CSV table of C-alpha atoms and ligand atoms in Angstrom, one decimal:
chain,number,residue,atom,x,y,z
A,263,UNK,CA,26.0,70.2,135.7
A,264,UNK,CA,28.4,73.2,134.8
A,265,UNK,CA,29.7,72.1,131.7
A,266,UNK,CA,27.1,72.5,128.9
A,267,UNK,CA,28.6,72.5,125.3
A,268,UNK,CA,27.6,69.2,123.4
A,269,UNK,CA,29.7,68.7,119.8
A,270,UNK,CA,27.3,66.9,117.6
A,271,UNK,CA,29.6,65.2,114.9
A,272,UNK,CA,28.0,63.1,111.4
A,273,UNK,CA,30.5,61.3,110.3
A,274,UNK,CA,30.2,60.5,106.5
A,275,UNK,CA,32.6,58.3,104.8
A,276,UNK,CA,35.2,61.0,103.6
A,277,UNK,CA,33.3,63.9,105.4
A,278,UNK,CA,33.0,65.1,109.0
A,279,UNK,CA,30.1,67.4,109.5
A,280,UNK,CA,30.3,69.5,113.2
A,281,UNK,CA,28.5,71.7,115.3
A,282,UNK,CA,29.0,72.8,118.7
A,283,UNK,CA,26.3,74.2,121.3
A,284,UNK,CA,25.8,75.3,124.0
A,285,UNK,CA,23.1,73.9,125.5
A,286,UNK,CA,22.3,76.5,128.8
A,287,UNK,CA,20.9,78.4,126.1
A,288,UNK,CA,20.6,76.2,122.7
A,289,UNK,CA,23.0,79.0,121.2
A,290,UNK,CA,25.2,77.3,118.1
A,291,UNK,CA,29.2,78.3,118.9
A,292,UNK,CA,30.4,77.2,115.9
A,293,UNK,CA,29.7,74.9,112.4
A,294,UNK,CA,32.0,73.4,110.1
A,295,UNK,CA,32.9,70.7,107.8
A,296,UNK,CA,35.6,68.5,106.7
A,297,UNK,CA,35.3,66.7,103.1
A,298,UNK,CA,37.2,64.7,100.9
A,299,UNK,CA,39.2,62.8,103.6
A,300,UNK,CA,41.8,60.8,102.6
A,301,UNK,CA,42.5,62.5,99.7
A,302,UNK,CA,45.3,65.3,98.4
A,303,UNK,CA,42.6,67.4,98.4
A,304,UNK,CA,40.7,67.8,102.4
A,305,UNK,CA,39.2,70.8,102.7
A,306,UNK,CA,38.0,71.7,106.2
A,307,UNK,CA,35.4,74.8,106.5
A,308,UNK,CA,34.8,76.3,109.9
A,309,UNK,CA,32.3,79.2,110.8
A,310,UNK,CA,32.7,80.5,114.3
A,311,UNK,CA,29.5,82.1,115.7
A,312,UNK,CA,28.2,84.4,118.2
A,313,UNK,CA,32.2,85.1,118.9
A,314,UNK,CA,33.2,87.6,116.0
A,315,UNK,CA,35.0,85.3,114.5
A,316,UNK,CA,35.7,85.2,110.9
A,317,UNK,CA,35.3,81.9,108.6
A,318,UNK,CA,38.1,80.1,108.0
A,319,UNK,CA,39.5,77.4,105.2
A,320,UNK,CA,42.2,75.2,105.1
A,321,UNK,CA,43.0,73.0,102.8
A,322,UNK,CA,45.3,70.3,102.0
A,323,UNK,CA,45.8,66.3,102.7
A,324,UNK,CA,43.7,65.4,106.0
A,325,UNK,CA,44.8,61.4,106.1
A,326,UNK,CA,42.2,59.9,108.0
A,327,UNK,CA,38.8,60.7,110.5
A,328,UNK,CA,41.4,61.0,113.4
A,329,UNK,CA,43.5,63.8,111.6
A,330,UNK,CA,40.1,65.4,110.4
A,331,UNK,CA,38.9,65.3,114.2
A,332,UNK,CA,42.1,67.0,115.7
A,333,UNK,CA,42.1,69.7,112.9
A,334,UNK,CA,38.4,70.6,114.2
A,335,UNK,CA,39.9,70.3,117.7
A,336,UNK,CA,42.1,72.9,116.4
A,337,UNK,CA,39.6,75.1,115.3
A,338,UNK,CA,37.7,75.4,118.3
A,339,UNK,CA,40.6,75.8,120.1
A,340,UNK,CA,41.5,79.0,118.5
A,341,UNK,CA,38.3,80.2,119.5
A,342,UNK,CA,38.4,79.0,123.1
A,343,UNK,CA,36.2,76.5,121.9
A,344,UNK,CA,38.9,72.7,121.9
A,345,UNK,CA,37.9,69.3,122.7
A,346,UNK,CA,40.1,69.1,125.6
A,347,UNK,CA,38.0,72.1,127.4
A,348,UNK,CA,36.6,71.5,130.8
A,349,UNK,CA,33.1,72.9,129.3
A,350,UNK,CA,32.8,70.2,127.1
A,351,UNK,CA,30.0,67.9,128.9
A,352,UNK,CA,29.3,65.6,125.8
A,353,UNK,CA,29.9,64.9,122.3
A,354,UNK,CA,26.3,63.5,120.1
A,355,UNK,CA,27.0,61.1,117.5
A,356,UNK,CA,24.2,60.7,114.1
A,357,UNK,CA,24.1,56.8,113.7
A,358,UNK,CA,22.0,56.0,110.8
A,359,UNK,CA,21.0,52.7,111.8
A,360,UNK,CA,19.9,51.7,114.6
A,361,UNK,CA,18.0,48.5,114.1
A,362,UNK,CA,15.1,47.1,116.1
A,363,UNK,CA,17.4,47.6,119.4
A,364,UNK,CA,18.1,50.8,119.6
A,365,UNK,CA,14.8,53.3,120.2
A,366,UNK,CA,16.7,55.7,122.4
A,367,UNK,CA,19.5,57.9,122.0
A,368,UNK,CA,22.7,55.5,123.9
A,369,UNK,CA,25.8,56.2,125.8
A,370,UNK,CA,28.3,54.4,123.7
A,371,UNK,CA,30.5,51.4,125.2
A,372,UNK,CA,32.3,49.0,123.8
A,373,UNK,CA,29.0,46.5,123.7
A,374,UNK,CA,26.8,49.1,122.1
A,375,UNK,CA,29.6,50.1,119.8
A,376,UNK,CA,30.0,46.5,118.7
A,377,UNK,CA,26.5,46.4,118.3
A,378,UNK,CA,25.8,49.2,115.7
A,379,UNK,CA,28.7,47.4,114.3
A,380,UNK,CA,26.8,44.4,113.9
A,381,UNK,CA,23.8,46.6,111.8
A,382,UNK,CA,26.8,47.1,109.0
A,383,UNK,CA,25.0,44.4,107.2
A,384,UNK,CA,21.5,46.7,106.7
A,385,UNK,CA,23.7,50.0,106.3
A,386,UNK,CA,26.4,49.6,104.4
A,387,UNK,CA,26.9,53.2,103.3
A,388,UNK,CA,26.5,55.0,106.6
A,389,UNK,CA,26.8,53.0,109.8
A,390,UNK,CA,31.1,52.1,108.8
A,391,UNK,CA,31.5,55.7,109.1
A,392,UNK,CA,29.5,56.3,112.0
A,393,UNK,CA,31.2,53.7,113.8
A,394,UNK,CA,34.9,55.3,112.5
A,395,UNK,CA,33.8,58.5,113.9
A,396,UNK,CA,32.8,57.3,117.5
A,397,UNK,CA,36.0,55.6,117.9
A,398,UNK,CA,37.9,58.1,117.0
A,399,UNK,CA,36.0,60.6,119.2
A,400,UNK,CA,36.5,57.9,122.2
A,401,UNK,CA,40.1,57.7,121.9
A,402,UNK,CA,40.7,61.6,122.0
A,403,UNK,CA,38.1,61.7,125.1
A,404,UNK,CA,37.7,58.6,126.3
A,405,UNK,CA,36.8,60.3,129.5
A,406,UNK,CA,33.2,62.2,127.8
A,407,UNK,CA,30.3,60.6,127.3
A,408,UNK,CA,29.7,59.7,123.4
A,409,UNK,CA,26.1,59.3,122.8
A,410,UNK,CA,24.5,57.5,119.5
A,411,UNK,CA,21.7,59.1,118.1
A,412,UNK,CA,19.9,56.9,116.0
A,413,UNK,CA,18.0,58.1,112.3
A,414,UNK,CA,15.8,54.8,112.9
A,415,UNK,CA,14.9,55.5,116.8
A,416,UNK,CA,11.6,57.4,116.2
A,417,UNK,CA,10.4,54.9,114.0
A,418,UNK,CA,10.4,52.0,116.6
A,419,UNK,CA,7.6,52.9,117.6
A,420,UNK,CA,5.7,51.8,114.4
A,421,UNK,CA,2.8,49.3,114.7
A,422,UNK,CA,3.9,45.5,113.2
A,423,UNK,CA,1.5,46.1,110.6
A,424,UNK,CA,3.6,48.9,109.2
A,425,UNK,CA,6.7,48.0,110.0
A,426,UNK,CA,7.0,44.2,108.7
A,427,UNK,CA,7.2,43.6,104.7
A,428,UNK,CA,4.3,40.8,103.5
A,429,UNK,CA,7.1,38.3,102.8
A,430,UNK,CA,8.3,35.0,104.6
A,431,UNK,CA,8.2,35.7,108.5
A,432,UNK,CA,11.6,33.3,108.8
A,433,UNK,CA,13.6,34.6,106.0
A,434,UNK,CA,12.6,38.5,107.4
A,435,UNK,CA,13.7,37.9,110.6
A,436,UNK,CA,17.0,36.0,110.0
A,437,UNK,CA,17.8,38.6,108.0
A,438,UNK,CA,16.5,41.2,110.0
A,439,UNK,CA,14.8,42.5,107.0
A,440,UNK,CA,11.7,44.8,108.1
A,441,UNK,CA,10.8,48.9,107.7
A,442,UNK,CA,12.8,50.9,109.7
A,443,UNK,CA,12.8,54.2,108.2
A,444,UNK,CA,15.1,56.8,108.5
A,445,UNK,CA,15.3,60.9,108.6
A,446,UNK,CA,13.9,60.2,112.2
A,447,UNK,CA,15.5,62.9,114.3
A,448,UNK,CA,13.9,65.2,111.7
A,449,UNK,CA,10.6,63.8,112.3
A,450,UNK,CA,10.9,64.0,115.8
A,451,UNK,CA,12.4,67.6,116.1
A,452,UNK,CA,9.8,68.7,113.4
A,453,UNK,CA,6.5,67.2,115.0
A,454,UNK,CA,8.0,68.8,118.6
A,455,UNK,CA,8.2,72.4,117.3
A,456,UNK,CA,4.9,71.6,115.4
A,457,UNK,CA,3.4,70.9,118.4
A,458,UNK,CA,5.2,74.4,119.8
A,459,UNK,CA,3.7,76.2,116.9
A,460,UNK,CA,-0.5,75.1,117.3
A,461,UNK,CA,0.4,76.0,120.7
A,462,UNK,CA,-0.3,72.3,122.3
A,463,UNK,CA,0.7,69.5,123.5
A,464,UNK,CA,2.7,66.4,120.9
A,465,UNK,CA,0.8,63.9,123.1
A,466,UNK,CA,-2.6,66.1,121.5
A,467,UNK,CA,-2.0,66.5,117.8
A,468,UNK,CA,-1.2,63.8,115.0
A,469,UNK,CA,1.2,65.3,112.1
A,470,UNK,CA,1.9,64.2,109.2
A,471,UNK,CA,5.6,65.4,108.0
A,472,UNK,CA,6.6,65.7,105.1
A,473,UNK,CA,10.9,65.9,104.9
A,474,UNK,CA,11.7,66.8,101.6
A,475,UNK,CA,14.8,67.1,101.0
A,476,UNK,CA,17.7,65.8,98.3
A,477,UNK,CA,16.3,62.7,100.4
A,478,UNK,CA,12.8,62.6,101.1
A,479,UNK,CA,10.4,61.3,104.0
A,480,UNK,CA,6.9,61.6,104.9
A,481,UNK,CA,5.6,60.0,108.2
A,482,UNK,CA,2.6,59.8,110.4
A,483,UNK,CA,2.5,61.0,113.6
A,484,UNK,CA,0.0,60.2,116.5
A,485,UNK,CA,0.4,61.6,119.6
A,486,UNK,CA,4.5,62.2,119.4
A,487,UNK,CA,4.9,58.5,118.1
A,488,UNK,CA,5.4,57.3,114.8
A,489,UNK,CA,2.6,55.3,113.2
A,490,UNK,CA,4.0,55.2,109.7
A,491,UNK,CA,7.1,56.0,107.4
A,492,UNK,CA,7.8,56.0,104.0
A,493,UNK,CA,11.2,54.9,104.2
A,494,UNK,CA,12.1,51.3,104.6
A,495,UNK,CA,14.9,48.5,105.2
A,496,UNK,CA,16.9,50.9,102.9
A,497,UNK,CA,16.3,55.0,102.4
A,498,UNK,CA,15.2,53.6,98.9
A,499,UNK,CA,11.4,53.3,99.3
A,500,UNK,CA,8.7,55.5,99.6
A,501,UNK,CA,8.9,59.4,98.3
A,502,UNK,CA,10.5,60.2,94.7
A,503,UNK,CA,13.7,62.0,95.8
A,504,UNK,CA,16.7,63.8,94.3
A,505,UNK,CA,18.4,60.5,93.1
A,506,UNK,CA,16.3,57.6,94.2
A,507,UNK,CA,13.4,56.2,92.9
A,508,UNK,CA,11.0,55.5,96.0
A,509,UNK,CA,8.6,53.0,95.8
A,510,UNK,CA,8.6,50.7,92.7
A,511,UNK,CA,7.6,47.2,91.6
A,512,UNK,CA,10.6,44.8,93.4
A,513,UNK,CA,10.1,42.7,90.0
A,514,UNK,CA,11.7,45.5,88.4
A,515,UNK,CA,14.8,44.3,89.6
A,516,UNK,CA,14.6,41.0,88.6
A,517,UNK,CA,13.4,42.3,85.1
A,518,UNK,CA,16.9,44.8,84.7
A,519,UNK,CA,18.8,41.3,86.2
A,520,UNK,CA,17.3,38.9,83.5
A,521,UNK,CA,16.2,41.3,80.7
A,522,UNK,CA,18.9,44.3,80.8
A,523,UNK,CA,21.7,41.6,82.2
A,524,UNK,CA,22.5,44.5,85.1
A,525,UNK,CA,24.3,43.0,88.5
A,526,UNK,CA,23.0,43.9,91.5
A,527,UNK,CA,25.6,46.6,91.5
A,528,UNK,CA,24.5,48.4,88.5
A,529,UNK,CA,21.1,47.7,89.7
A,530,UNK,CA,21.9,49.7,93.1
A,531,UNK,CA,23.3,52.6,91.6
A,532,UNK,CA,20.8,53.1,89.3
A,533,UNK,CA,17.9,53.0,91.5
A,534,UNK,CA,20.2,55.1,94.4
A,535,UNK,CA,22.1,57.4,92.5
A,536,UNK,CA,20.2,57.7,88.8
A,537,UNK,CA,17.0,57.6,89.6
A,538,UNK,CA,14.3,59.8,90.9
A,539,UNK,CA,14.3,63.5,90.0
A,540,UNK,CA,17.8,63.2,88.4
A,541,UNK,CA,16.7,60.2,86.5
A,542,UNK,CA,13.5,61.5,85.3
A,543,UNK,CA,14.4,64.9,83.8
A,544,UNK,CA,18.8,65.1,84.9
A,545,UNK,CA,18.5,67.7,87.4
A,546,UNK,CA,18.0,66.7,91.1
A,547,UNK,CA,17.5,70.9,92.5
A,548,UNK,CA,14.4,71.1,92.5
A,549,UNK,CA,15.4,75.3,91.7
A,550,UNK,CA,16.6,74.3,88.8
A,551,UNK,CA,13.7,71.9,87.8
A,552,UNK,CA,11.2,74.9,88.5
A,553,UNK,CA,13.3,77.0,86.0
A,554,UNK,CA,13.4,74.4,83.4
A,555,UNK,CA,9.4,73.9,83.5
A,556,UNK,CA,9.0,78.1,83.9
A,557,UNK,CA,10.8,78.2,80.3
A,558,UNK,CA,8.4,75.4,78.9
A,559,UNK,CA,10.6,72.3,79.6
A,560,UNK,CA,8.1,68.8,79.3
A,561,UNK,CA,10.6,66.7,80.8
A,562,UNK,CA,11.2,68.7,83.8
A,563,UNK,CA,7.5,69.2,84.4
A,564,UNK,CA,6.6,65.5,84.2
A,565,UNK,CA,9.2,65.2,86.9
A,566,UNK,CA,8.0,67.7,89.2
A,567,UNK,CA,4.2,65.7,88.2
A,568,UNK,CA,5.6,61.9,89.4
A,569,UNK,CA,6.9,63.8,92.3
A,570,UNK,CA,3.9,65.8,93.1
A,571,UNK,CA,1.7,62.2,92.3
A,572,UNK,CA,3.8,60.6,94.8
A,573,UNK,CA,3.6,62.6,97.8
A,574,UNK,CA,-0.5,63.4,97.5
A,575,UNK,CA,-0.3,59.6,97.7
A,576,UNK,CA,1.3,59.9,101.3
A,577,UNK,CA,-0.1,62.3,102.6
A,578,UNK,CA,-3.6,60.7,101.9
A,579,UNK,CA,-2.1,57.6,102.7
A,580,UNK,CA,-1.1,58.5,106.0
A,581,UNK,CA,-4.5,60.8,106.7
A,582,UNK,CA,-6.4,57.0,106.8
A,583,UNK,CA,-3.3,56.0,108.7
A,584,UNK,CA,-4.5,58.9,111.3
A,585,UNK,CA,-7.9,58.9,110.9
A,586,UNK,CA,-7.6,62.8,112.2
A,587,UNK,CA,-5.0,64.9,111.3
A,588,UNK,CA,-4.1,68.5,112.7
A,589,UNK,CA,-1.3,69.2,110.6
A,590,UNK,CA,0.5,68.4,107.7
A,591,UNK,CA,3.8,70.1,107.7
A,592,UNK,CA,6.7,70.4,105.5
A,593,UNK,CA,10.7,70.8,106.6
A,594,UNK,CA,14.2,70.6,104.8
A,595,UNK,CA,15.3,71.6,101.5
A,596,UNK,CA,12.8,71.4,99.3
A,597,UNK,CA,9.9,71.1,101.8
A,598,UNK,CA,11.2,74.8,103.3
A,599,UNK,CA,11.8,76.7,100.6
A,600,UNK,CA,10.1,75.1,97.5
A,601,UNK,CA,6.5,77.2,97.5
A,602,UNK,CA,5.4,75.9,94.1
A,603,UNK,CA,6.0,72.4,95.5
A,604,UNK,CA,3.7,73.0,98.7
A,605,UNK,CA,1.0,74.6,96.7
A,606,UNK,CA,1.2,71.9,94.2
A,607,UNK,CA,0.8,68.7,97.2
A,608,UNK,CA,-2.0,69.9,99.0
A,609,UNK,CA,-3.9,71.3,95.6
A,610,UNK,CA,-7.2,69.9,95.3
A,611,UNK,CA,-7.6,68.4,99.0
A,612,UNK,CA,-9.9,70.5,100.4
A,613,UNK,CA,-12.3,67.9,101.2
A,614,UNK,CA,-9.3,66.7,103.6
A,615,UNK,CA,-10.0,70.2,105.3
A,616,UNK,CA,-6.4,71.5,103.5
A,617,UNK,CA,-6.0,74.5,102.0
A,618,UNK,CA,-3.3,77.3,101.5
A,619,UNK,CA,-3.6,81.0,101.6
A,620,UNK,CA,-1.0,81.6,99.0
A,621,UNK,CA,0.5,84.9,99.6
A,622,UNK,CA,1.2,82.6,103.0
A,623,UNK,CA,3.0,80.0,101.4
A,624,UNK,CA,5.0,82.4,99.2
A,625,UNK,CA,6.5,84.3,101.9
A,626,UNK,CA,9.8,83.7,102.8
A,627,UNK,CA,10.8,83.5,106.7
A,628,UNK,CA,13.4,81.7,108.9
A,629,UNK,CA,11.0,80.7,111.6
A,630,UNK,CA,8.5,77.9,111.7
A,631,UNK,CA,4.9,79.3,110.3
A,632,UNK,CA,1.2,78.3,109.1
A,633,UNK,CA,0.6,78.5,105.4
A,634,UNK,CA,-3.0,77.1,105.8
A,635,UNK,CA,-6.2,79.9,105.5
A,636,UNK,CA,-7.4,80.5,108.9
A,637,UNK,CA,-10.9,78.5,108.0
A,638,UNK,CA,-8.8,75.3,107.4
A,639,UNK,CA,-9.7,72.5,109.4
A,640,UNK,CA,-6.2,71.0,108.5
A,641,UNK,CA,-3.3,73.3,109.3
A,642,UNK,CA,-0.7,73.5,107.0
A,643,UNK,CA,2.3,74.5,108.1
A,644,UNK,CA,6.4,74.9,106.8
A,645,UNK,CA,8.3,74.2,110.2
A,646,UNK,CA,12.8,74.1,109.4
A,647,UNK,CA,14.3,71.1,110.5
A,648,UNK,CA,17.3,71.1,112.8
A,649,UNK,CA,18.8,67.5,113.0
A,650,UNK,CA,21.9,69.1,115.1
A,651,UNK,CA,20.0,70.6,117.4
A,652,UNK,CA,18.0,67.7,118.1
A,653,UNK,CA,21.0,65.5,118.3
A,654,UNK,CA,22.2,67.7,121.1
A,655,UNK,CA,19.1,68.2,123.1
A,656,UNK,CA,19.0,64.5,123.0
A,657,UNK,CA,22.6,63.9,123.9
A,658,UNK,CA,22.3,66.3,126.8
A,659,UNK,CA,19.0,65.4,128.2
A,660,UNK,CA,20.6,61.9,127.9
A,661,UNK,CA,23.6,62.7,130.4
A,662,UNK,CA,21.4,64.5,133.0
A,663,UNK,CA,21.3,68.1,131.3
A,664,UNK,CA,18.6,70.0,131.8
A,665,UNK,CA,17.5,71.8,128.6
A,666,UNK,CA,16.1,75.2,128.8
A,667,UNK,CA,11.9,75.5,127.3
B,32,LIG,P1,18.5,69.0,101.9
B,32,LIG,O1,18.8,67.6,101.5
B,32,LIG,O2,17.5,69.2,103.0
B,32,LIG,O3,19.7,69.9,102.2
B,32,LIG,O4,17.8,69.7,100.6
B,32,LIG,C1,18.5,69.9,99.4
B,32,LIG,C2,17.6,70.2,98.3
B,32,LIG,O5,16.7,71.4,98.6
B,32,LIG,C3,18.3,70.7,97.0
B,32,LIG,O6,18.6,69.6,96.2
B,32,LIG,C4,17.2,71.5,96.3
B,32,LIG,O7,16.4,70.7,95.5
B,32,LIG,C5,16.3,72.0,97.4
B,32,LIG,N1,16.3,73.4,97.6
B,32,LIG,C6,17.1,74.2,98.4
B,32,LIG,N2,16.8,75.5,98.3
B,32,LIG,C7,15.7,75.6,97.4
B,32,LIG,C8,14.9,76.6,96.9
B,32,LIG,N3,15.1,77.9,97.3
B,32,LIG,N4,13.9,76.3,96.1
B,32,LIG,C9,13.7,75.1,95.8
B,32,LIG,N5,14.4,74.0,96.2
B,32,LIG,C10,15.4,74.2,97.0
């Protein structure tokens, strides 16, 4: 195969976020993004790399996802770089949801496109877009392969035991209402360069991950397949995050519905968009959060304490899930950067075999690296996520690419 640049495109609601690679060498060519479409307002960011080239702005009304797509197109083109090139093998799609069906990334067609269409219903938020951005990817190269990547794929592989909610078997399944979880080409990329970093095999090591984020994950990991995952039908259960609750009694619902007189709606947005870190102390940044509780703020600290609580729960959770565990590893925002937060989730667990050095965990570095002491049965490790690369290894592998090691 000559051509070997895959575009890997997630397509929000009024947002396109791009990258293209080239995958002969996994180099990045270029990243941008496009937000607020539809409005007076578009603003599309693009970062050339590798080439020179400076970043560039434009702003302005960008009507629709087709308009937003050929002003990318544009882009690139001024650096060599368009849609219509000849070295263009591929362009990878993030699909949120991917329901029970889809375990593997997919060439799109018109029957699988229909199909993630179909899942609307279970992701209301994300898979419109995704769908929106597909077809407008098709109709300006309907000749490349587009290729779904699904969030849920890497979570097929979850046992029935984790995956089904303990309600009504009929009403779950004609409503295909199960755990799918989510964040999953995170947890694959991450427990792959894991694997890289203990110098072994995936198929040797079980992982838990921990993807902290504005959204947050943990799963468990045996053998390169997912056991367990925090997230569920929705991205709403499991982890306390930036805006969502996490776990929490279902009857609460019913209790803001009949007591508080809230609709679903309001019932939505609050556990979505109120809740969690924002809701607890009104600051989602967890930067921010750490400042507040450094100058003696109570609120803030009981946050950063629920959120702590909850993800010591995990992780010991999913250690009984593994029975063994050679890792525990954290990625994304929070999980990357946040050392207080690391030191704070595996304090106390040394009968787990974890513990930190912490001149270790306080270092800052770009690369994937062990935080654990050497003496650590468990290690701990901080290993950067990279959704778009994995998209685009996937997406090429898919169409008969060879990847380089
Ligand atoms: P993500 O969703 O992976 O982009 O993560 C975004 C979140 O990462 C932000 O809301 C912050 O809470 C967090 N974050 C980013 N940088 C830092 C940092 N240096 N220290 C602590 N938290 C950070």
């Amino acid at each position: 195969m000559t051509a070997t640049r895959v575009l890997v495109l997630n397509s929000g609601s009024s947002s396109v976020k791009y990258q293209l690679l080239d995958m002969g060498n996994g180099s990045r060519l270029a990243v941008g993004l496009v937000e607020r479409i539809g409005e007076q307002t578009s603003r599309l960011v693009h970062t050339p790399l590798g080439t020179g080239g400076e970043k560039r702005e434009r702003t302005g009304p960008i009507a629709d996802h087709e308009a937003a797509l050929r002003a990318v197109s544009e882009e690139l083109s001024a650096d060599g770089l368009g849609l219509d090139s000849p070295d263009l093998a591929a362009i990878g799609h993030r699909v949120v949801h991917g329901g029970s069906r889809f375990s593997e990334p997919t060439v799109v067609d018109d029957e699988v496109l229909a199909e993630i269409e179909r899942l609307i219903p279970v992701a209301p938020l994300h898979n419109p877009a995704n769908v929106t951005g597909i077809r407008t990817a098709r109709a300006l190269r309907p000749d490349l392969p587009q290729v779904a990547v699904f969030d849920t794929a890497f979570h097929t592989t979850m046992p029935e035991s984790a995956a089904r909610y303990a309600i009504d078997v009929e009403t779950a399944d004609t409503h295909r209402i199960r755990r799918y979880g989510f964040h999953g080409t995170s947890h694959a990329y991450v427990s792959r360069e894991t694997a890289k970093l203990l110098g072994k095999a995936p198929e040797d090591i079980n992982v838990i991950v921990l993807h902290l984020g504005n959204g947050a994950s943990a799963s468990a990991v045996a053998g390169g397949r997912c056991m367990d995952t925090s997230m569920g039908l929705t991205p709403l259960e499991g982890l306390v995050m930036g805006t969502r609750s996490g776990d929490i009694d279902p009857a609460v619902t019913f209790h803001l519905q009949r007591v508080a007189g809230m609709s679903t709606d309001e019932i939505d947005v609050l556990l979505n968009k109120k809740s969690g870190l924002v809701g607890l102390c009104g600051d989602n940044d967890m930067r921010e959060i750490r400042r507040r509780i450094d100058a003696g703020d109570r609120s803030a600290l009981l946050a950063f304490e629920i959120y702590i609580h909850r993800l010591k729960k995990y992780i010991g959770a999913y250690y009984a899930v593994l029975g063994r565990v050679d890792a525990v590893v954290f990625t994304a925002g929070v999980g990357e950067n946040a050392a207080p937060v690391r030191a704070a989730a595996v304090a106390g667990l040394e009968e787990l075999g974890l513990a930190l050095d912490s001149a270790r965990n306080e270092e800052r570095s770009e690369g994937a690296r062990i935080i654990s002491t050497p003496y650590a049965r468990v290690t701990v490790a901080v290993v950067p996520t990279d959704e778009e690369l994995e998209i685009a290894r996937q997406t090429f592998a898919l169409i008969g690419g060879e990847l380089p090691d």
